[in-house]
PDB file of C-alpha atoms in Angstrom:
ATOM      1  CA  MET A 877     148.063 144.713  82.255  1.00 71.00           C
ATOM      2  CA  ARG A 878     145.677 146.108  84.608  1.00 70.00           C
ATOM      3  CA  VAL A 879     146.997 148.413  87.406  1.00 73.00           C
ATOM      4  CA  THR A 880     145.215 150.152  90.292  1.00 74.00           C
ATOM      5  CA  PRO A 881     144.846 154.120  89.841  1.00 82.00           C
ATOM      6  CA  ASP A 882     147.806 153.809  92.201  1.00 77.00           C
ATOM      7  CA  CYS A 883     149.263 152.184  89.905  1.00 80.00           C
ATOM      8  CA  ASP A 884     149.331 148.375  91.690  1.00 76.00           C
ATOM      9  CA  THR A 885     149.624 145.618  89.402  1.00 79.00           C
ATOM     10  CA  ILE A 886     146.027 143.631  89.290  1.00 75.00           C
ATOM     11  CA  ASN A 887     147.238 141.287  86.395  1.00 77.00           C
ATOM     12  CA  SER A 888     148.776 141.164  83.005  1.00 82.00           C
ATOM     13  CA  PHE A 889     147.491 138.880  79.987  1.00 73.00           C
ATOM     14  CA  TYR A 890     147.983 138.412  76.247  1.00 76.00           C
ATOM     15  CA  ILE A 891     145.824 140.895  73.911  1.00 81.00           C
ATOM     16  CA  TYR A 892     147.234 138.427  71.135  1.00 80.00           C
ATOM     17  CA  TYR A 893     149.362 135.663  71.143  1.00 76.00           C
ATOM     18  CA  ASP A 894     150.689 133.877  68.419  1.00 77.00           C
ATOM     19  CA  GLY A 895     153.912 131.648  69.360  1.00 74.00           C
ATOM     20  CA  PRO A 896     157.145 132.272  70.611  1.00 70.00           C
ATOM     21  CA  THR A 897     158.334 134.723  67.841  1.00 70.00           C
ATOM     22  CA  PRO A 898     156.029 137.936  68.258  1.00 67.00           C
ATOM     23  CA  VAL A 899     155.597 139.365  65.139  1.00 86.00           C
ATOM     24  CA  GLN A 900     152.910 142.635  66.779  1.00 88.00           C
ATOM     25  CA  ASN A 901     154.486 145.723  67.295  1.00 88.00           C
ATOM     26  CA  SER A 902     153.443 149.641  68.111  1.00 91.00           C
ATOM     27  CA  PRO A 903     150.216 148.890  69.872  1.00 94.00           C
ATOM     28  CA  ASP A 904     148.133 151.737  70.934  1.00 96.00           C
ATOM     29  CA  ILE A 905     145.094 152.060  73.170  1.00 97.00           C
ATOM     30  CA  THR A 906     142.070 154.123  73.887  1.00 97.00           C
ATOM     31  CA  PHE A 907     138.624 153.885  76.001  1.00 97.00           C
ATOM     32  CA  GLY A 908     134.989 154.697  75.288  1.00 97.00           C
ATOM     33  CA  GLY A 909     131.819 152.918  74.520  1.00 97.00           C
ATOM     34  CA  GLY A 910     132.264 151.081  78.317  1.00 97.00           C
ATOM     35  CA  ASN A 911     135.701 149.188  76.411  1.00 98.00           C
ATOM     36  CA  TYR A 912     139.099 150.035  75.294  1.00 97.00           C
ATOM     37  CA  PHE A 913     139.879 149.439  71.912  1.00 98.00           C
ATOM     38  CA  VAL A 914     143.568 148.267  71.351  1.00 97.00           C
ATOM     39  CA  VAL A 915     145.519 148.695  67.600  1.00 97.00           C
ATOM     40  CA  TRP A 916     148.399 147.479  66.393  1.00 95.00           C
ATOM     41  CA  GLY A 917     150.929 146.415  63.358  1.00 94.00           C
ATOM     42  CA  ASP A 918     150.501 142.600  62.764  1.00 93.00           C
ATOM     43  CA  GLY A 919     152.881 140.308  60.810  1.00 90.00           C
ATOM     44  CA  ARG A 920     151.011 137.470  61.283  1.00 88.00           C
ATOM     45  CA  SER A 921     150.763 137.092  57.476  1.00 86.00           C
ATOM     46  CA  LEU A 922     153.138 138.022  54.865  1.00 85.00           C
ATOM     47  CA  ASN A 923     152.605 142.106  54.849  1.00 92.00           C
ATOM     48  CA  TYR A 924     152.098 144.174  57.733  1.00 94.00           C
ATOM     49  CA  GLN A 925     148.642 144.808  58.456  1.00 96.00           C
ATOM     50  CA  ILE A 926     146.621 146.873  61.467  1.00 97.00           C
ATOM     51  CA  TYR A 927     144.396 145.064  63.833  1.00 97.00           C
ATOM     52  CA  GLY A 928     142.324 146.030  66.383  1.00 97.00           C
ATOM     53  CA  THR A 929     140.210 144.192  69.383  1.00 97.00           C
ATOM     54  CA  ARG A 930     138.255 145.300  72.209  1.00 98.00           C
ATOM     55  CA  VAL A 931     138.967 144.759  75.587  1.00 97.00           C
ATOM     56  CA  THR A 932     136.928 145.409  78.736  1.00 96.00           C
ATOM     57  CA  PRO A 933     137.827 147.015  81.950  1.00 94.00           C
ATOM     58  CA  ALA A 934     138.222 143.644  83.493  1.00 92.00           C
ATOM     59  CA  GLY A 935     140.438 142.540  81.125  1.00 93.00           C
ATOM     60  CA  SER A 936     138.656 140.557  78.797  1.00 94.00           C
ATOM     61  CA  VAL A 937     139.667 140.380  75.254  1.00 96.00           C
ATOM     62  CA  LEU A 938     136.455 140.549  73.013  1.00 97.00           C
ATOM     63  CA  ASP A 939     137.957 140.012  69.974  1.00 96.00           C
ATOM     64  CA  PRO A 940     140.564 137.331  70.509  1.00 93.00           C
ATOM     65  CA  GLY A 941     141.775 136.902  66.921  1.00 91.00           C
ATOM     66  CA  GLY A 942     142.113 140.968  66.808  1.00 95.00           C
ATOM     67  CA  ILE A 943     139.726 142.819  63.893  1.00 96.00           C
ATOM     68  CA  LEU A 944     141.647 142.880  60.507  1.00 96.00           C
ATOM     69  CA  LEU A 945     141.307 147.087  59.987  1.00 97.00           C
ATOM     70  CA  SER A 946     143.667 147.841  56.764  1.00 95.00           C
ATOM     71  CA  ARG A 947     142.426 146.892  53.480  1.00 88.00           C
ATOM     72  CA  ASN A 948     145.221 146.109  51.245  1.00 92.00           C
ATOM     73  CA  PRO A 949     146.609 142.733  51.621  1.00 92.00           C
ATOM     74  CA  ASN A 950     150.370 144.180  49.523  1.00 93.00           C
ATOM     75  CA  ALA A 951     150.835 146.852  51.521  1.00 95.00           C
ATOM     76  CA  ASN A 952     152.902 147.281  54.452  1.00 95.00           C
ATOM     77  CA  TYR A 953     151.319 148.779  57.630  1.00 94.00           C
ATOM     78  CA  SER A 954     152.425 149.722  61.031  1.00 85.00           C
ATOM     79  CA  TYR A 955     152.499 152.154  63.656  1.00 93.00           C
ATOM     80  CA  PRO A 956     148.518 152.800  63.940  1.00 96.00           C
ATOM     81  CA  SER A 957     147.010 154.953  66.942  1.00 97.00           C
ATOM     82  CA  ALA A 958     143.334 155.580  68.433  1.00 98.00           C
ATOM     83  CA  ASP A 959     141.040 157.821  69.823  1.00 98.00           C
ATOM     84  CA  TRP A 960     137.166 157.391  70.881  1.00 97.00           C
ATOM     85  CA  GLY A 961     135.244 160.118  69.195  1.00 97.00           C
ATOM     86  CA  GLY A 962     132.633 160.525  71.174  1.00 96.00           C
ATOM     87  CA  THR A 963     130.159 157.131  69.649  1.00 97.00           C
ATOM     88  CA  ARG A 964     132.742 155.068  67.999  1.00 98.00           C
ATOM     89  CA  TYR A 965     136.517 154.976  67.759  1.00 98.00           C
ATOM     90  CA  PHE A 966     138.906 156.313  64.938  1.00 98.00           C
ATOM     91  CA  VAL A 967     142.253 154.573  63.931  1.00 98.00           C
ATOM     92  CA  VAL A 968     144.237 156.267  61.714  1.00 98.00           C
ATOM     93  CA  TYR A 969     147.588 154.663  60.038  1.00 97.00           C
ATOM     94  CA  GLY A 970     150.084 155.166  57.171  1.00 96.00           C
ATOM     95  CA  ASN A 971     151.849 152.652  54.796  1.00 95.00           C
ATOM     96  CA  TYR A 972     155.622 152.307  54.817  1.00 93.00           C
ATOM     97  CA  ALA A 973     156.052 150.343  51.841  1.00 93.00           C
ATOM     98  CA  PRO A 974     155.077 150.779  48.698  1.00 93.00           C
ATOM     99  CA  SER A 975     154.614 153.932  47.547  1.00 93.00           C
ATOM    100  CA  PRO A 976     152.296 155.753  46.764  1.00 94.00           C
ATOM    101  CA  PHE A 977     152.223 156.374  50.261  1.00 95.00           C
ATOM    102  CA  VAL A 978     148.862 157.342  52.513  1.00 96.00           C
ATOM    103  CA  LEU A 979     147.573 158.309  55.707  1.00 97.00           C
ATOM    104  CA  TYR A 980     144.390 156.366  56.201  1.00 97.00           C
ATOM    105  CA  GLY A 981     141.455 156.421  59.101  1.00 97.00           C
ATOM    106  CA  ARG A 982     138.822 154.289  59.653  1.00 97.00           C
ATOM    107  CA  PHE A 983     135.342 154.327  62.123  1.00 98.00           C
ATOM    108  CA  ILE A 984     135.062 150.966  64.023  1.00 98.00           C
ATOM    109  CA  ASN A 985     131.633 150.991  66.116  1.00 98.00           C
ATOM    110  CA  THR A 986     131.845 150.149  69.571  1.00 97.00           C
ATOM    111  CA  ASN A 987     130.578 146.209  68.405  1.00 97.00           C
ATOM    112  CA  GLY A 988     133.894 146.126  66.891  1.00 96.00           C
ATOM    113  CA  SER A 989     132.392 146.219  63.424  1.00 96.00           C
ATOM    114  CA  PRO A 990     133.242 148.743  60.838  1.00 94.00           C
ATOM    115  CA  ALA A 991     131.502 151.917  60.494  1.00 95.00           C
ATOM    116  CA  SER A 992     133.485 153.171  57.494  1.00 90.00           C
ATOM    117  CA  ASP A 993     135.390 151.997  54.711  1.00 91.00           C
ATOM    118  CA  THR A 994     139.029 153.198  55.029  1.00 94.00           C
ATOM    119  CA  ILE A 995     139.578 157.061  54.617  1.00 96.00           C
ATOM    120  CA  ARG A 996     141.969 158.474  53.027  1.00 96.00           C
ATOM    121  CA  LEU A 997     143.286 161.037  54.701  1.00 97.00           C
ATOM    122  CA  ALA A 998     146.397 162.466  52.985  1.00 97.00           C
ATOM    123  CA  ALA A 999     148.874 162.078  50.395  1.00 95.00           C
ATOM    124  CA  ALA A1000     152.483 161.153  51.678  1.00 94.00           C
ATOM    125  CA  ASN A1001     155.652 162.053  50.004  1.00 91.00           C
ATOM    126  CA  GLY A1002     157.643 159.109  51.704  1.00 93.00           C
ATOM    127  CA  PRO A1003     157.136 156.193  53.810  1.00 94.00           C
ATOM    128  CA  ILE A1004     155.014 157.012  56.666  1.00 94.00           C
ATOM    129  CA  TYR A1005     155.971 155.866  60.465  1.00 87.00           C
ATOM    130  CA  HIS A1006     154.466 157.035  63.779  1.00 90.00           C
ATOM    131  CA  THR A1007     150.561 158.444  63.674  1.00 95.00           C
ATOM    132  CA  ASP A1008     148.948 159.687  66.323  1.00 95.00           C
ATOM    133  CA  VAL A1009     145.141 161.371  66.833  1.00 96.00           C
ATOM    134  CA  ALA A1010     143.274 163.065  69.393  1.00 95.00           C
ATOM    135  CA  TYR A1011     139.656 164.545  69.634  1.00 96.00           C
ATOM    136  CA  SER A1012     138.760 167.453  70.674  1.00 94.00           C
ATOM    137  CA  GLY A1013     134.905 166.727  70.999  1.00 94.00           C
ATOM    138  CA  THR A1014     134.723 168.422  67.540  1.00 94.00           C
ATOM    139  CA  ASN A1015     137.516 167.541  65.144  1.00 95.00           C
ATOM    140  CA  PHE A1016     140.244 165.123  65.180  1.00 96.00           C
ATOM    141  CA  MET A1017     143.800 165.908  64.778  1.00 95.00           C
ATOM    142  CA  VAL A1018     146.167 163.241  62.980  1.00 96.00           C
ATOM    143  CA  ILE A1019     149.617 163.617  63.092  1.00 94.00           C
ATOM    144  CA  TRP A1020     152.620 161.353  61.598  1.00 94.00           C
ATOM    145  CA  VAL A1021     155.994 160.991  60.627  1.00 92.00           C
ATOM    146  CA  GLU A1022     156.994 161.052  57.024  1.00 92.00           C
ATOM    147  CA  MET A1023     159.891 159.901  55.809  1.00 89.00           C
ATOM    148  CA  PRO A1024     161.872 161.953  53.490  1.00 78.00           C
ATOM    149  CA  SER A1025     165.109 162.441  54.221  1.00 72.00           C
ATOM    150  CA  PRO A1026     165.007 164.923  56.836  1.00 81.00           C
ATOM    151  CA  CYS A1027     162.040 163.358  58.030  1.00 89.00           C
ATOM    152  CA  ILE A1028     158.853 165.947  58.655  1.00 91.00           C
ATOM    153  CA  LEU A1029     156.308 165.630  61.201  1.00 92.00           C
ATOM    154  CA  LYS A1030     153.248 166.636  59.617  1.00 94.00           C
ATOM    155  CA  GLY A1031     149.244 166.961  60.553  1.00 95.00           C
ATOM    156  CA  VAL A1032     145.677 167.219  59.603  1.00 96.00           C
ATOM    157  CA  ILE A1033     142.459 167.957  60.805  1.00 96.00           C
ATOM    158  CA  VAL A1034     139.582 165.961  60.161  1.00 97.00           C
ATOM    159  CA  SER A1035     136.098 166.208  61.106  1.00 97.00           C
ATOM    160  CA  ASN A1036     134.134 163.858  62.972  1.00 94.00           C
ATOM    161  CA  ASN A1037     132.916 162.065  59.105  1.00 94.00           C
ATOM    162  CA  GLY A1038     136.197 162.107  58.513  1.00 96.00           C
ATOM    163  CA  ILE A1039     136.686 164.141  56.020  1.00 96.00           C
ATOM    164  CA  PRO A1040     139.913 166.457  56.147  1.00 96.00           C
ATOM    165  CA  ILE A1041     139.316 170.312  56.798  1.00 95.00           C
ATOM    166  CA  VAL A1042     142.571 171.752  56.151  1.00 91.00           C
ATOM    167  CA  ASN A1043     145.057 170.530  53.897  1.00 93.00           C
ATOM    168  CA  ALA A1044     148.422 168.560  55.698  1.00 95.00           C
ATOM    169  CA  PHE A1045     150.678 171.146  57.254  1.00 94.00           C
ATOM    170  CA  THR A1046     154.358 170.588  58.364  1.00 93.00           C
ATOM    171  CA  ILE A1047     154.688 170.770  62.287  1.00 91.00           C
ATOM    172  CA  ALA A1048     158.362 170.373  62.298  1.00 88.00           C
ATOM    173  CA  THR A1049     161.150 169.293  60.513  1.00 87.00           C
ATOM    174  CA  GLY A1050     164.430 167.402  60.770  1.00 83.00           C
ATOM    175  CA  VAL A1051     162.762 164.618  63.139  1.00 80.00           C
ATOM    176  CA  ASN A1052     163.780 161.040  63.663  1.00 73.00           C
ATOM    177  CA  TYR A1053     161.796 158.581  62.094  1.00 63.00           C
ATOM    178  CA  ASP A1054     161.570 156.059  64.577  1.00 59.00           C
ATOM    179  CA  LYS A1055     161.234 158.511  67.542  1.00 62.00           C
ATOM    180  CA  SER A1056     157.124 158.867  67.853  1.00 71.00           C
ATOM    181  CA  ALA A1057     155.613 161.906  68.864  1.00 79.00           C
ATOM    182  CA  HIS A1058     151.701 162.730  70.158  1.00 85.00           C
ATOM    183  CA  VAL A1059     149.329 164.936  70.231  1.00 87.00           C
ATOM    184  CA  ILE A1060     146.506 165.624  72.710  1.00 82.00           C
ATOM    185  CA  PHE A1061     143.938 167.965  73.049  1.00 82.00           C
ATOM    186  CA  PHE A1062     143.774 170.383  76.395  1.00 71.00           C
ATOM    187  CA  GLN A1063     140.546 172.344  77.234  1.00 59.00           C
ATOM    188  CA  TRP A1064     140.836 175.194  80.173  1.00 49.00           C
ATOM    189  CA  SER A1065     138.326 175.335  82.645  1.00 45.00           C
ATOM    190  CA  LYS A1066     135.730 177.753  82.207  1.00 43.00           C
ATOM    191  CA  LEU A1067     137.937 179.912  84.507  1.00 42.00           C
ATOM    192  CA  PHE A1068     140.827 180.780  82.334  1.00 40.00           C
ATOM    193  CA  CYS A1069     139.238 180.059  79.016  1.00 39.00           C
ATOM    194  CA  ASN A1070     139.082 183.749  77.891  1.00 40.00           C
ATOM    195  CA  LEU A1071     142.688 184.130  78.615  1.00 41.00           C
ATOM    196  CA  PHE A1072     143.858 180.658  77.629  1.00 42.00           C
ATOM    197  CA  PRO A1073     141.756 179.256  74.829  1.00 46.00           C
ATOM    198  CA  ALA A1074     141.949 175.150  73.912  1.00 52.00           C
ATOM    199  CA  LYS A1075     144.753 174.403  71.826  1.00 53.00           C
ATOM    200  CA  TRP A1076     146.172 171.183  70.047  1.00 53.00           C
ATOM    201  CA  HIS A1077     149.531 170.225  72.224  1.00 52.00           C
ATOM    202  CA  TYR A1078     152.133 168.632  70.465  1.00 55.00           C
ATOM    203  CA  LEU A1079     154.895 166.129  72.424  1.00 54.00           C
TER     204      LEU A1079
END
């Protein structure tokens, strides 16, 4: 749905529609390179995969069938996230079945073509559900909910080339796998930067 800065509705439209029984879920959206990039989990085939599409500010869907982003048709993926990395989009997602459980990333060019193959960002001890990613202007922070019992919220810092620069670390334990988590990067103004340095914030 497109809205004005005052949140008045402009119009709504399908990003992708495959019939009266929806099998698309967990969408995310980012903006960069002149267009939006929308990602989602998609069950149009036997197993859930990750798709994405570019959408113009005017609401035109540039890739109507979606771009298949995940690479293993035998795995089930969902809960992707995307952010703009300055020159290209970065999409993250993980598999929730079967094992081994892996957090993946993939760069996408502004024309919709893959800018990289899938990148292994971290191994997990259980199914991966909600992911989120934020860009600081230098690196990405990726977070995800991992489902051993109890569930764990984990994170990893990734370079703008897709290389993890620290080992995966635990942010919180005892979280609910069905509750999404979010991360943003907040840059204080120059007036306050010496007192309050830029930090990652988790929600």
